[in-house]
Amino acid sequence: MSNLIPDDLLNPDIPVPEELRSNIAITTLEQIYNWGRKMSVWPLMFGLACCAIEMICTAASRYDLARFGMEVMRPSPRQADLMIVSGTVTKKMIPQIVRLYNQMPEPRYVLSMGACANGGGPFKEGYNVVSGVDKYIPVDVYVPGCPPTPQALLHGLIKLQEKIARQSFRTVPWYQKGPGEAIPIPVLGPDLLDPRQVEEIRRRAMEVLAQKQEAAATAQPQRVAEAAASVTEAPAPRRGLSPEEIARRKAEMEERRRAREAARRAGEGGGEQA
Ligand code: SF4
C-alpha cells in the first residue's frame, strides 16, 4: 500500500513502522496546523499591470495551482490568506491596496510579484509610481523579474509555503494579546502622504523653517549696510525749455520753412522757361 500520509507531516523524531505509515501519523499540533494552512492558501486576485497576465496564466490549467491548494482565487478579501501584488503600484492605487490588506483576516500574507511591485521597476522614481509596495504593507515573498514567469511565481508560492511551515503558535502576531493594528490608509493629494510619517514630516519642516529664519536674521544687517552704501546723489529732475530757447527754436523753424518755400518757387519758375 502506498504511503498516503505526506512525509512532511510526520515527525522524524518519532519513527513509525513502515507497515503502519499509511494509517498512523505521529506529529505535533503545530506541524499539522501549519500543514493544513500551507496547503490551502487562498489568494486574493487583482492585477495592476502586465505582471497580472503571468499571474492569470499561472492559475490556468497548464500550471495547475490546485496542486498547492491555491485554486480558490477570488477578487475578494473575504477568507483570503494571500495578497499577490502583481504589477505597477501607482500612488492612485496604493490607498485601495492598503484598504484591501486591512480587510483581509489574519493570518495573511503578501507576495510582491515583479520588479514594479518590488521597487518601482522601470518606473522607479516616476511621478505617479510607488517605489515598492513594501513601503506600505509588509511583504513576505518577493518574486523578481519583469515580468516573472509563471514558474517563478510558483517558486515564490512554494517559498511562502515553506515560511508558513516554519511559523510557531507562540510567535505569530495574530495569536498575541491585544487587538491588531490596521495600517493607516495613505492619502492621495498633490502627492501621496503616509499618515505614519506625519510627525516626521512636521519635525523636518520645522527644522527647515528654523534654518531659514536664522539665515534671514543674520543677512538683514548686511543688507541694510549694502543699501546705505549704494545711495548716491539723485540726478537733477528734468526741466522744461526756457522761453528764450522756445523762441529761438521757433525762429529757426520759420527760417527753414521760408527757405523751402523759396526753393519751391524757384523750381516752378525754371519749368515755365523750359
Ligand atoms: S515588472 Fe515589468 S511586466 Fe511587471 S508590471 Fe512592471 S513593467 Fe510590467
PDB file of C-alpha atoms and ligand atoms in Angstrom:
ATOM      1  CA  MET A   1       0.000   0.000   0.000  1.00  0.00           C
ATOM      2  CA  SER A   2       1.342   3.401  -0.887  1.00  0.00           C
ATOM      3  CA  ASN A   3       2.081   5.890   1.821  1.00  0.00           C
ATOM      4  CA  LEU A   4      -0.990   8.179   1.973  1.00  0.00           C
ATOM      5  CA  ILE A   5       0.399  10.464   4.652  1.00  0.00           C
ATOM      6  CA  PRO A   6       2.819  13.150   3.395  1.00  0.00           C
ATOM      7  CA  ASP A   7       6.343  12.849   4.713  1.00  0.00           C
ATOM      8  CA  ASP A   8       6.499  16.488   5.785  1.00  0.00           C
ATOM      9  CA  LEU A   9       3.655  15.804   8.194  1.00  0.00           C
ATOM     10  CA  LEU A  10       5.461  13.019  10.017  1.00  0.00           C
ATOM     11  CA  ASN A  11       7.642  13.790  12.979  1.00  0.00           C
ATOM     12  CA  PRO A  12      11.111  12.406  12.217  1.00  0.00           C
ATOM     13  CA  ASP A  13      11.867  12.176  15.945  1.00  0.00           C
ATOM     14  CA  ILE A  14       9.202   9.503  16.417  1.00  0.00           C
ATOM     15  CA  PRO A  15       9.567   6.872  13.677  1.00  0.00           C
ATOM     16  CA  VAL A  16       6.514   4.903  12.620  1.00  0.00           C
ATOM     17  CA  PRO A  17       6.968   1.319  11.387  1.00  0.00           C
ATOM     18  CA  GLU A  18       6.827   1.004   7.618  1.00  0.00           C
ATOM     19  CA  GLU A  19       3.709  -1.162   7.590  1.00  0.00           C
ATOM     20  CA  LEU A  20       1.748   1.401   9.661  1.00  0.00           C
ATOM     21  CA  ARG A  21       2.743   4.530   7.793  1.00  0.00           C
ATOM     22  CA  SER A  22      -0.404   4.652   5.693  1.00  0.00           C
ATOM     23  CA  ASN A  23      -2.600   4.594   8.782  1.00  0.00           C
ATOM     24  CA  ILE A  24      -0.725   6.297  11.594  1.00  0.00           C
ATOM     25  CA  ALA A  25       0.942   9.687  11.762  1.00  0.00           C
ATOM     26  CA  ILE A  26       2.644  10.961  14.865  1.00  0.00           C
ATOM     27  CA  THR A  27       3.212  14.669  14.658  1.00  0.00           C
ATOM     28  CA  THR A  28       2.902  17.897  16.611  1.00  0.00           C
ATOM     29  CA  LEU A  29      -0.152  20.095  16.741  1.00  0.00           C
ATOM     30  CA  GLU A  30       1.868  22.940  15.297  1.00  0.00           C
ATOM     31  CA  GLN A  31       3.058  20.848  12.385  1.00  0.00           C
ATOM     32  CA  ILE A  32      -0.386  19.631  11.375  1.00  0.00           C
ATOM     33  CA  TYR A  33      -1.839  23.093  11.844  1.00  0.00           C
ATOM     34  CA  ASN A  34       0.795  24.652   9.582  1.00  0.00           C
ATOM     35  CA  TRP A  35       0.484  21.803   7.080  1.00  0.00           C
ATOM     36  CA  GLY A  36      -3.244  22.477   6.771  1.00  0.00           C
ATOM     37  CA  ARG A  37      -2.684  26.204   6.351  1.00  0.00           C
ATOM     38  CA  LYS A  38       0.096  25.994   3.814  1.00  0.00           C
ATOM     39  CA  MET A  39      -1.863  23.555   1.635  1.00  0.00           C
ATOM     40  CA  SER A  40      -4.937  25.774   1.484  1.00  0.00           C
ATOM     41  CA  VAL A  41      -3.716  29.297   0.822  1.00  0.00           C
ATOM     42  CA  TRP A  42      -6.469  31.259  -0.921  1.00  0.00           C
ATOM     43  CA  PRO A  43      -5.099  34.166  -2.957  1.00  0.00           C
ATOM     44  CA  LEU A  44      -6.857  37.495  -3.328  1.00  0.00           C
ATOM     45  CA  MET A  45      -6.924  38.106  -7.071  1.00  0.00           C
ATOM     46  CA  PHE A  46      -6.368  41.524  -8.636  1.00  0.00           C
ATOM     47  CA  GLY A  47      -3.979  42.755 -11.272  1.00  0.00           C
ATOM     48  CA  LEU A  48      -2.298  46.125 -11.603  1.00  0.00           C
ATOM     49  CA  ALA A  49      -0.349  45.828 -14.869  1.00  0.00           C
ATOM     50  CA  CYS A  50       1.391  43.383 -17.216  1.00  0.00           C
ATOM     51  CA  CYS A  51       2.561  41.044 -14.417  1.00  0.00           C
ATOM     52  CA  ALA A  52      -1.090  40.203 -13.823  1.00  0.00           C
ATOM     53  CA  ILE A  53      -1.184  38.370 -17.167  1.00  0.00           C
ATOM     54  CA  GLU A  54       1.503  35.987 -15.893  1.00  0.00           C
ATOM     55  CA  MET A  55      -0.412  35.519 -12.643  1.00  0.00           C
ATOM     56  CA  ILE A  56      -3.596  34.693 -14.572  1.00  0.00           C
ATOM     57  CA  CYS A  57      -1.582  32.296 -16.697  1.00  0.00           C
ATOM     58  CA  THR A  58      -0.299  30.578 -13.533  1.00  0.00           C
ATOM     59  CA  ALA A  59      -3.865  29.999 -12.411  1.00  0.00           C
ATOM     60  CA  ALA A  60      -4.786  28.365 -15.732  1.00  0.00           C
ATOM     61  CA  SER A  61      -4.727  24.620 -16.347  1.00  0.00           C
ATOM     62  CA  ARG A  62      -1.175  24.384 -17.707  1.00  0.00           C
ATOM     63  CA  TYR A  63       0.408  25.235 -14.347  1.00  0.00           C
ATOM     64  CA  ASP A  64      -2.398  23.930 -12.127  1.00  0.00           C
ATOM     65  CA  LEU A  65      -2.399  25.896  -8.883  1.00  0.00           C
ATOM     66  CA  ALA A  66      -4.759  23.279  -7.458  1.00  0.00           C
ATOM     67  CA  ARG A  67      -1.719  21.101  -6.750  1.00  0.00           C
ATOM     68  CA  PHE A  68      -0.913  23.544  -3.956  1.00  0.00           C
ATOM     69  CA  GLY A  69      -4.476  24.024  -2.755  1.00  0.00           C
ATOM     70  CA  MET A  70      -4.459  27.568  -4.119  1.00  0.00           C
ATOM     71  CA  GLU A  71      -7.030  27.372  -6.872  1.00  0.00           C
ATOM     72  CA  VAL A  72      -9.613  29.311  -4.874  1.00  0.00           C
ATOM     73  CA  MET A  73      -8.504  32.666  -6.220  1.00  0.00           C
ATOM     74  CA  ARG A  74     -11.218  35.269  -5.791  1.00  0.00           C
ATOM     75  CA  PRO A  75     -11.392  39.052  -6.194  1.00  0.00           C
ATOM     76  CA  SER A  76     -12.442  39.465  -2.580  1.00  0.00           C
ATOM     77  CA  PRO A  77     -10.555  39.872   0.700  1.00  0.00           C
ATOM     78  CA  ARG A  78     -13.062  37.612   2.480  1.00  0.00           C
ATOM     79  CA  GLN A  79     -11.357  34.389   3.621  1.00  0.00           C
ATOM     80  CA  ALA A  80      -8.298  35.314   1.560  1.00  0.00           C
ATOM     81  CA  ASP A  81      -4.908  34.403   3.023  1.00  0.00           C
ATOM     82  CA  LEU A  82      -2.606  35.776   0.381  1.00  0.00           C
ATOM     83  CA  MET A  83      -2.428  39.064  -1.481  1.00  0.00           C
ATOM     84  CA  ILE A  84      -0.478  38.794  -4.745  1.00  0.00           C
ATOM     85  CA  VAL A  85       0.572  42.309  -5.773  1.00  0.00           C
ATOM     86  CA  SER A  86       1.163  41.828  -9.481  1.00  0.00           C
ATOM     87  CA  GLY A  87       2.051  44.929 -11.430  1.00  0.00           C
ATOM     88  CA  THR A  88       2.923  48.587 -11.137  1.00  0.00           C
ATOM     89  CA  VAL A  89       1.786  50.107  -7.860  1.00  0.00           C
ATOM     90  CA  THR A  90       0.708  53.670  -8.583  1.00  0.00           C
ATOM     91  CA  LYS A  91       0.091  56.350  -5.988  1.00  0.00           C
ATOM     92  CA  LYS A  92      -3.545  56.327  -7.036  1.00  0.00           C
ATOM     93  CA  MET A  93      -3.895  52.603  -6.306  1.00  0.00           C
ATOM     94  CA  ILE A  94      -1.980  52.228  -3.047  1.00  0.00           C
ATOM     95  CA  PRO A  95      -4.849  53.503  -0.819  1.00  0.00           C
ATOM     96  CA  GLN A  96      -7.057  50.750  -2.248  1.00  0.00           C
ATOM     97  CA  ILE A  97      -4.350  48.106  -1.818  1.00  0.00           C
ATOM     98  CA  VAL A  98      -3.825  49.039   1.841  1.00  0.00           C
ATOM     99  CA  ARG A  99      -7.586  49.052   2.427  1.00  0.00           C
ATOM    100  CA  LEU A 100      -7.890  45.550   0.938  1.00  0.00           C
ATOM    101  CA  TYR A 101      -4.978  44.364   3.060  1.00  0.00           C
ATOM    102  CA  ASN A 102      -6.691  45.681   6.192  1.00  0.00           C
ATOM    103  CA  GLN A 103      -9.882  43.873   5.197  1.00  0.00           C
ATOM    104  CA  MET A 104      -8.129  40.504   4.929  1.00  0.00           C
ATOM    105  CA  PRO A 105      -8.452  38.409   8.080  1.00  0.00           C
ATOM    106  CA  GLU A 106      -5.379  37.160   9.937  1.00  0.00           C
ATOM    107  CA  PRO A 107      -3.285  35.183   9.185  1.00  0.00           C
ATOM    108  CA  ARG A 108      -2.495  36.965   5.961  1.00  0.00           C
ATOM    109  CA  TYR A 109       0.494  37.084   3.663  1.00  0.00           C
ATOM    110  CA  VAL A 110       1.703  39.298   0.837  1.00  0.00           C
ATOM    111  CA  LEU A 111       3.619  38.199  -2.250  1.00  0.00           C
ATOM    112  CA  SER A 112       5.165  41.002  -4.283  1.00  0.00           C
ATOM    113  CA  MET A 113       5.346  39.922  -7.926  1.00  0.00           C
ATOM    114  CA  GLY A 114       7.669  41.636 -10.393  1.00  0.00           C
ATOM    115  CA  ALA A 115      10.147  44.497 -10.451  1.00  0.00           C
ATOM    116  CA  CYS A 116       7.428  47.154 -10.262  1.00  0.00           C
ATOM    117  CA  ALA A 117       5.823  45.861  -7.062  1.00  0.00           C
ATOM    118  CA  ASN A 118       9.242  45.081  -5.571  1.00  0.00           C
ATOM    119  CA  GLY A 119      10.782  48.515  -6.074  1.00  0.00           C
ATOM    120  CA  GLY A 120       9.159  50.579  -8.823  1.00  0.00           C
ATOM    121  CA  GLY A 121      10.778  48.641 -11.711  1.00  0.00           C
ATOM    122  CA  PRO A 122      11.248  50.595 -14.935  1.00  0.00           C
ATOM    123  CA  PHE A 123       9.096  53.391 -13.497  1.00  0.00           C
ATOM    124  CA  LYS A 124      11.111  53.859 -10.301  1.00  0.00           C
ATOM    125  CA  GLU A 125      11.041  57.483  -9.122  1.00  0.00           C
ATOM    126  CA  GLY A 126       8.242  58.174 -11.602  1.00  0.00           C
ATOM    127  CA  TYR A 127       5.911  60.962 -10.536  1.00  0.00           C
ATOM    128  CA  ASN A 128       3.000  58.568 -10.078  1.00  0.00           C
ATOM    129  CA  VAL A 129       4.656  55.295  -9.026  1.00  0.00           C
ATOM    130  CA  VAL A 130       5.320  53.921  -5.551  1.00  0.00           C
ATOM    131  CA  SER A 131       8.907  52.644  -5.181  1.00  0.00           C
ATOM    132  CA  GLY A 132       7.888  49.291  -3.752  1.00  0.00           C
ATOM    133  CA  VAL A 133       4.689  48.097  -2.160  1.00  0.00           C
ATOM    134  CA  ASP A 134       6.651  47.170   0.976  1.00  0.00           C
ATOM    135  CA  LYS A 135       6.788  50.866   1.865  1.00  0.00           C
ATOM    136  CA  TYR A 136       3.166  50.492   2.929  1.00  0.00           C
ATOM    137  CA  ILE A 137       2.378  46.844   3.654  1.00  0.00           C
ATOM    138  CA  PRO A 138       4.637  44.046   4.935  1.00  0.00           C
ATOM    139  CA  VAL A 139       5.813  41.693   2.177  1.00  0.00           C
ATOM    140  CA  ASP A 140       6.582  38.023   2.866  1.00  0.00           C
ATOM    141  CA  VAL A 141       7.934  36.891  -0.503  1.00  0.00           C
ATOM    142  CA  TYR A 142       9.460  38.884  -3.372  1.00  0.00           C
ATOM    143  CA  VAL A 143       9.402  37.375  -6.861  1.00  0.00           C
ATOM    144  CA  PRO A 144      11.895  39.125  -9.184  1.00  0.00           C
ATOM    145  CA  GLY A 145      11.505  39.602 -12.931  1.00  0.00           C
ATOM    146  CA  CYS A 146       9.863  41.883 -15.478  1.00  0.00           C
ATOM    147  CA  PRO A 147       7.594  40.049 -15.741  1.00  0.00           C
ATOM    148  CA  PRO A 148       8.280  36.926 -13.675  1.00  0.00           C
ATOM    149  CA  THR A 149       7.315  33.740 -15.464  1.00  0.00           C
ATOM    150  CA  PRO A 150       4.537  31.510 -14.112  1.00  0.00           C
ATOM    151  CA  GLN A 151       7.278  29.146 -12.928  1.00  0.00           C
ATOM    152  CA  ALA A 152       8.857  31.988 -10.943  1.00  0.00           C
ATOM    153  CA  LEU A 153       5.519  32.777  -9.316  1.00  0.00           C
ATOM    154  CA  LEU A 154       5.068  29.086  -8.454  1.00  0.00           C
ATOM    155  CA  HIS A 155       8.527  29.114  -6.899  1.00  0.00           C
ATOM    156  CA  GLY A 156       7.517  32.146  -4.823  1.00  0.00           C
ATOM    157  CA  LEU A 157       4.370  30.356  -3.682  1.00  0.00           C
ATOM    158  CA  ILE A 158       6.415  27.321  -2.632  1.00  0.00           C
ATOM    159  CA  LYS A 159       8.723  29.635  -0.669  1.00  0.00           C
ATOM    160  CA  LEU A 160       5.664  31.041   1.062  1.00  0.00           C
ATOM    161  CA  GLN A 161       4.564  27.510   1.961  1.00  0.00           C
ATOM    162  CA  GLU A 162       7.979  26.892   3.492  1.00  0.00           C
ATOM    163  CA  LYS A 163       7.666  30.076   5.514  1.00  0.00           C
ATOM    164  CA  ILE A 164       4.214  29.078   6.789  1.00  0.00           C
ATOM    165  CA  ALA A 165       5.546  25.643   7.767  1.00  0.00           C
ATOM    166  CA  ARG A 166       8.230  27.269   9.948  1.00  0.00           C
ATOM    167  CA  GLN A 167       5.859  29.500  11.915  1.00  0.00           C
ATOM    168  CA  SER A 168       5.082  28.841  15.529  1.00  0.00           C
ATOM    169  CA  PHE A 169       1.946  29.343  17.617  1.00  0.00           C
ATOM    170  CA  ARG A 170       3.983  31.174  20.199  1.00  0.00           C
ATOM    171  CA  THR A 171       5.376  33.915  17.992  1.00  0.00           C
ATOM    172  CA  VAL A 172       2.858  34.587  15.212  1.00  0.00           C
ATOM    173  CA  PRO A 173       1.404  38.082  15.654  1.00  0.00           C
ATOM    174  CA  TRP A 174      -2.241  37.053  15.298  1.00  0.00           C
ATOM    175  CA  TYR A 175      -2.125  34.954  18.482  1.00  0.00           C
ATOM    176  CA  GLN A 176      -0.603  37.684  20.627  1.00  0.00           C
ATOM    177  CA  LYS A 177      -2.629  39.586  23.197  1.00  0.00           C
ATOM    178  CA  GLY A 178      -4.348  42.819  22.262  1.00  0.00           C
ATOM    179  CA  PRO A 179      -6.037  43.904  19.065  1.00  0.00           C
ATOM    180  CA  GLY A 180      -4.111  44.016  15.828  1.00  0.00           C
ATOM    181  CA  GLU A 181      -3.479  47.436  14.383  1.00  0.00           C
ATOM    182  CA  ALA A 182      -4.726  48.386  10.936  1.00  0.00           C
ATOM    183  CA  ILE A 183      -2.302  50.142   8.615  1.00  0.00           C
ATOM    184  CA  PRO A 184      -3.320  53.794   8.116  1.00  0.00           C
ATOM    185  CA  ILE A 185      -4.677  54.368   4.612  1.00  0.00           C
ATOM    186  CA  PRO A 186      -2.332  56.646   2.610  1.00  0.00           C
ATOM    187  CA  VAL A 187      -3.874  59.935   1.497  1.00  0.00           C
ATOM    188  CA  LEU A 188      -3.578  60.916  -2.150  1.00  0.00           C
ATOM    189  CA  GLY A 189      -3.449  64.693  -2.574  1.00  0.00           C
ATOM    190  CA  PRO A 190      -0.919  66.672  -4.614  1.00  0.00           C
ATOM    191  CA  ASP A 191       1.375  63.793  -3.620  1.00  0.00           C
ATOM    192  CA  LEU A 192       0.990  60.621  -1.601  1.00  0.00           C
ATOM    193  CA  LEU A 193       1.000  61.139   2.159  1.00  0.00           C
ATOM    194  CA  ASP A 194       1.680  58.304   4.564  1.00  0.00           C
ATOM    195  CA  PRO A 195      -0.145  59.149   7.832  1.00  0.00           C
ATOM    196  CA  ARG A 196       2.549  57.264   9.768  1.00  0.00           C
ATOM    197  CA  GLN A 197       5.114  59.837   8.634  1.00  0.00           C
ATOM    198  CA  VAL A 198       3.186  62.984   9.554  1.00  0.00           C
ATOM    199  CA  GLU A 199       5.203  63.582  12.732  1.00  0.00           C
ATOM    200  CA  GLU A 200       8.496  63.094  10.901  1.00  0.00           C
ATOM    201  CA  ILE A 201       7.399  65.437   8.082  1.00  0.00           C
ATOM    202  CA  ARG A 202       6.338  68.072  10.642  1.00  0.00           C
ATOM    203  CA  ARG A 203       9.647  67.808  12.502  1.00  0.00           C
ATOM    204  CA  ARG A 204      11.668  68.181   9.291  1.00  0.00           C
ATOM    205  CA  ALA A 205       9.551  71.141   8.152  1.00  0.00           C
ATOM    206  CA  MET A 206      10.104  72.913  11.476  1.00  0.00           C
ATOM    207  CA  GLU A 207      13.867  72.337  11.188  1.00  0.00           C
ATOM    208  CA  VAL A 208      13.973  73.820   7.683  1.00  0.00           C
ATOM    209  CA  LEU A 209      11.844  76.780   8.784  1.00  0.00           C
ATOM    210  CA  ALA A 210      14.151  77.472  11.737  1.00  0.00           C
ATOM    211  CA  GLN A 211      17.221  77.355   9.464  1.00  0.00           C
ATOM    212  CA  LYS A 212      15.648  79.838   7.037  1.00  0.00           C
ATOM    213  CA  GLN A 213      14.679  82.230   9.817  1.00  0.00           C
ATOM    214  CA  GLU A 214      18.195  82.106  11.242  1.00  0.00           C
ATOM    215  CA  ALA A 215      19.741  82.795   7.830  1.00  0.00           C
ATOM    216  CA  ALA A 216      17.355  85.720   7.261  1.00  0.00           C
ATOM    217  CA  ALA A 217      18.196  87.224  10.675  1.00  0.00           C
ATOM    218  CA  THR A 218      21.966  87.165  10.008  1.00  0.00           C
ATOM    219  CA  ALA A 219      21.578  88.516   6.478  1.00  0.00           C
ATOM    220  CA  GLN A 220      19.402  91.533   7.499  1.00  0.00           C
ATOM    221  CA  PRO A 221      22.138  93.889   8.936  1.00  0.00           C
ATOM    222  CA  GLN A 222      24.387  93.148   5.994  1.00  0.00           C
ATOM    223  CA  ARG A 223      21.659  94.055   3.514  1.00  0.00           C
ATOM    224  CA  VAL A 224      20.948  97.337   5.334  1.00  0.00           C
ATOM    225  CA  ALA A 225      24.655  98.291   5.191  1.00  0.00           C
ATOM    226  CA  GLU A 226      24.844  97.466   1.493  1.00  0.00           C
ATOM    227  CA  ALA A 227      21.737  99.520   0.762  1.00  0.00           C
ATOM    228  CA  ALA A 228      23.160 102.518   2.673  1.00  0.00           C
ATOM    229  CA  ALA A 229      26.457 102.308   0.782  1.00  0.00           C
ATOM    230  CA  SER A 230      24.728 102.224  -2.578  1.00  0.00           C
ATOM    231  CA  VAL A 231      22.838 105.510  -2.007  1.00  0.00           C
ATOM    232  CA  THR A 232      24.255 108.332  -4.296  1.00  0.00           C
ATOM    233  CA  GLU A 233      23.120 111.824  -5.188  1.00  0.00           C
ATOM    234  CA  ALA A 234      19.916 111.690  -7.106  1.00  0.00           C
ATOM    235  CA  PRO A 235      20.025 113.081 -10.682  1.00  0.00           C
ATOM    236  CA  ALA A 236      18.511 116.507 -11.185  1.00  0.00           C
ATOM    237  CA  PRO A 237      14.894 116.308 -12.313  1.00  0.00           C
ATOM    238  CA  ARG A 238      14.355 117.090 -15.977  1.00  0.00           C
ATOM    239  CA  ARG A 239      13.094 120.578 -16.536  1.00  0.00           C
ATOM    240  CA  GLY A 240      11.114 122.166 -19.382  1.00  0.00           C
ATOM    241  CA  LEU A 241      12.627 124.542 -22.050  1.00  0.00           C
ATOM    242  CA  SER A 242      13.127 128.173 -21.160  1.00  0.00           C
ATOM    243  CA  PRO A 243      11.027 130.822 -23.033  1.00  0.00           C
ATOM    244  CA  GLU A 244      14.176 132.107 -24.778  1.00  0.00           C
ATOM    245  CA  GLU A 245      15.025 128.636 -26.036  1.00  0.00           C
ATOM    246  CA  ILE A 246      11.461 128.139 -27.280  1.00  0.00           C
ATOM    247  CA  ALA A 247      11.566 131.446 -29.152  1.00  0.00           C
ATOM    248  CA  ARG A 248      14.932 130.577 -30.718  1.00  0.00           C
ATOM    249  CA  ARG A 249      13.710 127.181 -31.935  1.00  0.00           C
ATOM    250  CA  LYS A 250      10.554 128.762 -33.408  1.00  0.00           C
ATOM    251  CA  ALA A 251      12.632 131.317 -35.314  1.00  0.00           C
ATOM    252  CA  GLU A 252      14.818 128.528 -36.737  1.00  0.00           C
ATOM    253  CA  MET A 253      11.790 126.553 -37.858  1.00  0.00           C
ATOM    254  CA  GLU A 254      10.271 129.632 -39.517  1.00  0.00           C
ATOM    255  CA  GLU A 255      13.545 130.335 -41.341  1.00  0.00           C
ATOM    256  CA  ARG A 256      13.734 126.758 -42.639  1.00  0.00           C
ATOM    257  CA  ARG A 257      10.131 126.958 -43.807  1.00  0.00           C
ATOM    258  CA  ARG A 258      10.823 130.168 -45.788  1.00  0.00           C
ATOM    259  CA  ALA A 259      13.881 128.649 -47.398  1.00  0.00           C
ATOM    260  CA  ARG A 260      11.877 125.605 -48.538  1.00  0.00           C
ATOM    261  CA  GLU A 261       9.147 127.905 -49.953  1.00  0.00           C
ATOM    262  CA  ALA A 262      11.680 129.996 -51.903  1.00  0.00           C
ATOM    263  CA  ALA A 263      13.276 126.852 -53.338  1.00  0.00           C
ATOM    264  CA  ARG A 264       9.878 125.512 -54.432  1.00  0.00           C
ATOM    265  CA  ARG A 265       9.032 128.813 -56.230  1.00  0.00           C
ATOM    266  CA  ALA A 266      12.392 128.920 -57.976  1.00  0.00           C
ATOM    267  CA  GLY A 267      11.772 125.365 -59.251  1.00  0.00           C
ATOM    268  CA  GLU A 268       8.329 126.257 -60.639  1.00  0.00           C
ATOM    269  CA  GLY A 269       9.770 129.373 -62.492  1.00  0.00           C
ATOM    270  CA  GLY A 270      12.506 127.237 -64.180  1.00  0.00           C
ATOM    271  CA  GLY A 271       9.833 124.804 -65.541  1.00  0.00           C
ATOM    272  CA  GLU A 272       7.935 127.632 -67.311  1.00  0.00           C
ATOM    273  CA  GLN A 273      11.083 128.894 -69.023  1.00  0.00           C
ATOM    274  CA  ALA A 274      11.789 125.474 -70.436  1.00  0.00           C
TER     275      ALA A 274
HETATM  276  S1  SF4 B   1       7.549  44.366 -13.590  1.00  0.00           S
HETATM  277 FE1  SF4 B   1       7.591  44.584 -15.826  1.00  0.00          FE
HETATM  278  S2  SF4 B   1       5.986  43.202 -16.529  1.00  0.00           S
HETATM  279 FE2  SF4 B   1       5.624  43.541 -14.328  1.00  0.00          FE
HETATM  280  S3  SF4 B   1       4.185  45.264 -14.246  1.00  0.00           S
HETATM  281 FE3  SF4 B   1       6.254  46.108 -14.133  1.00  0.00          FE
HETATM  282  S4  SF4 B   1       6.759  46.639 -16.259  1.00  0.00           S
HETATM  283 FE4  SF4 B   1       5.027  45.215 -16.310  1.00  0.00          FE
END
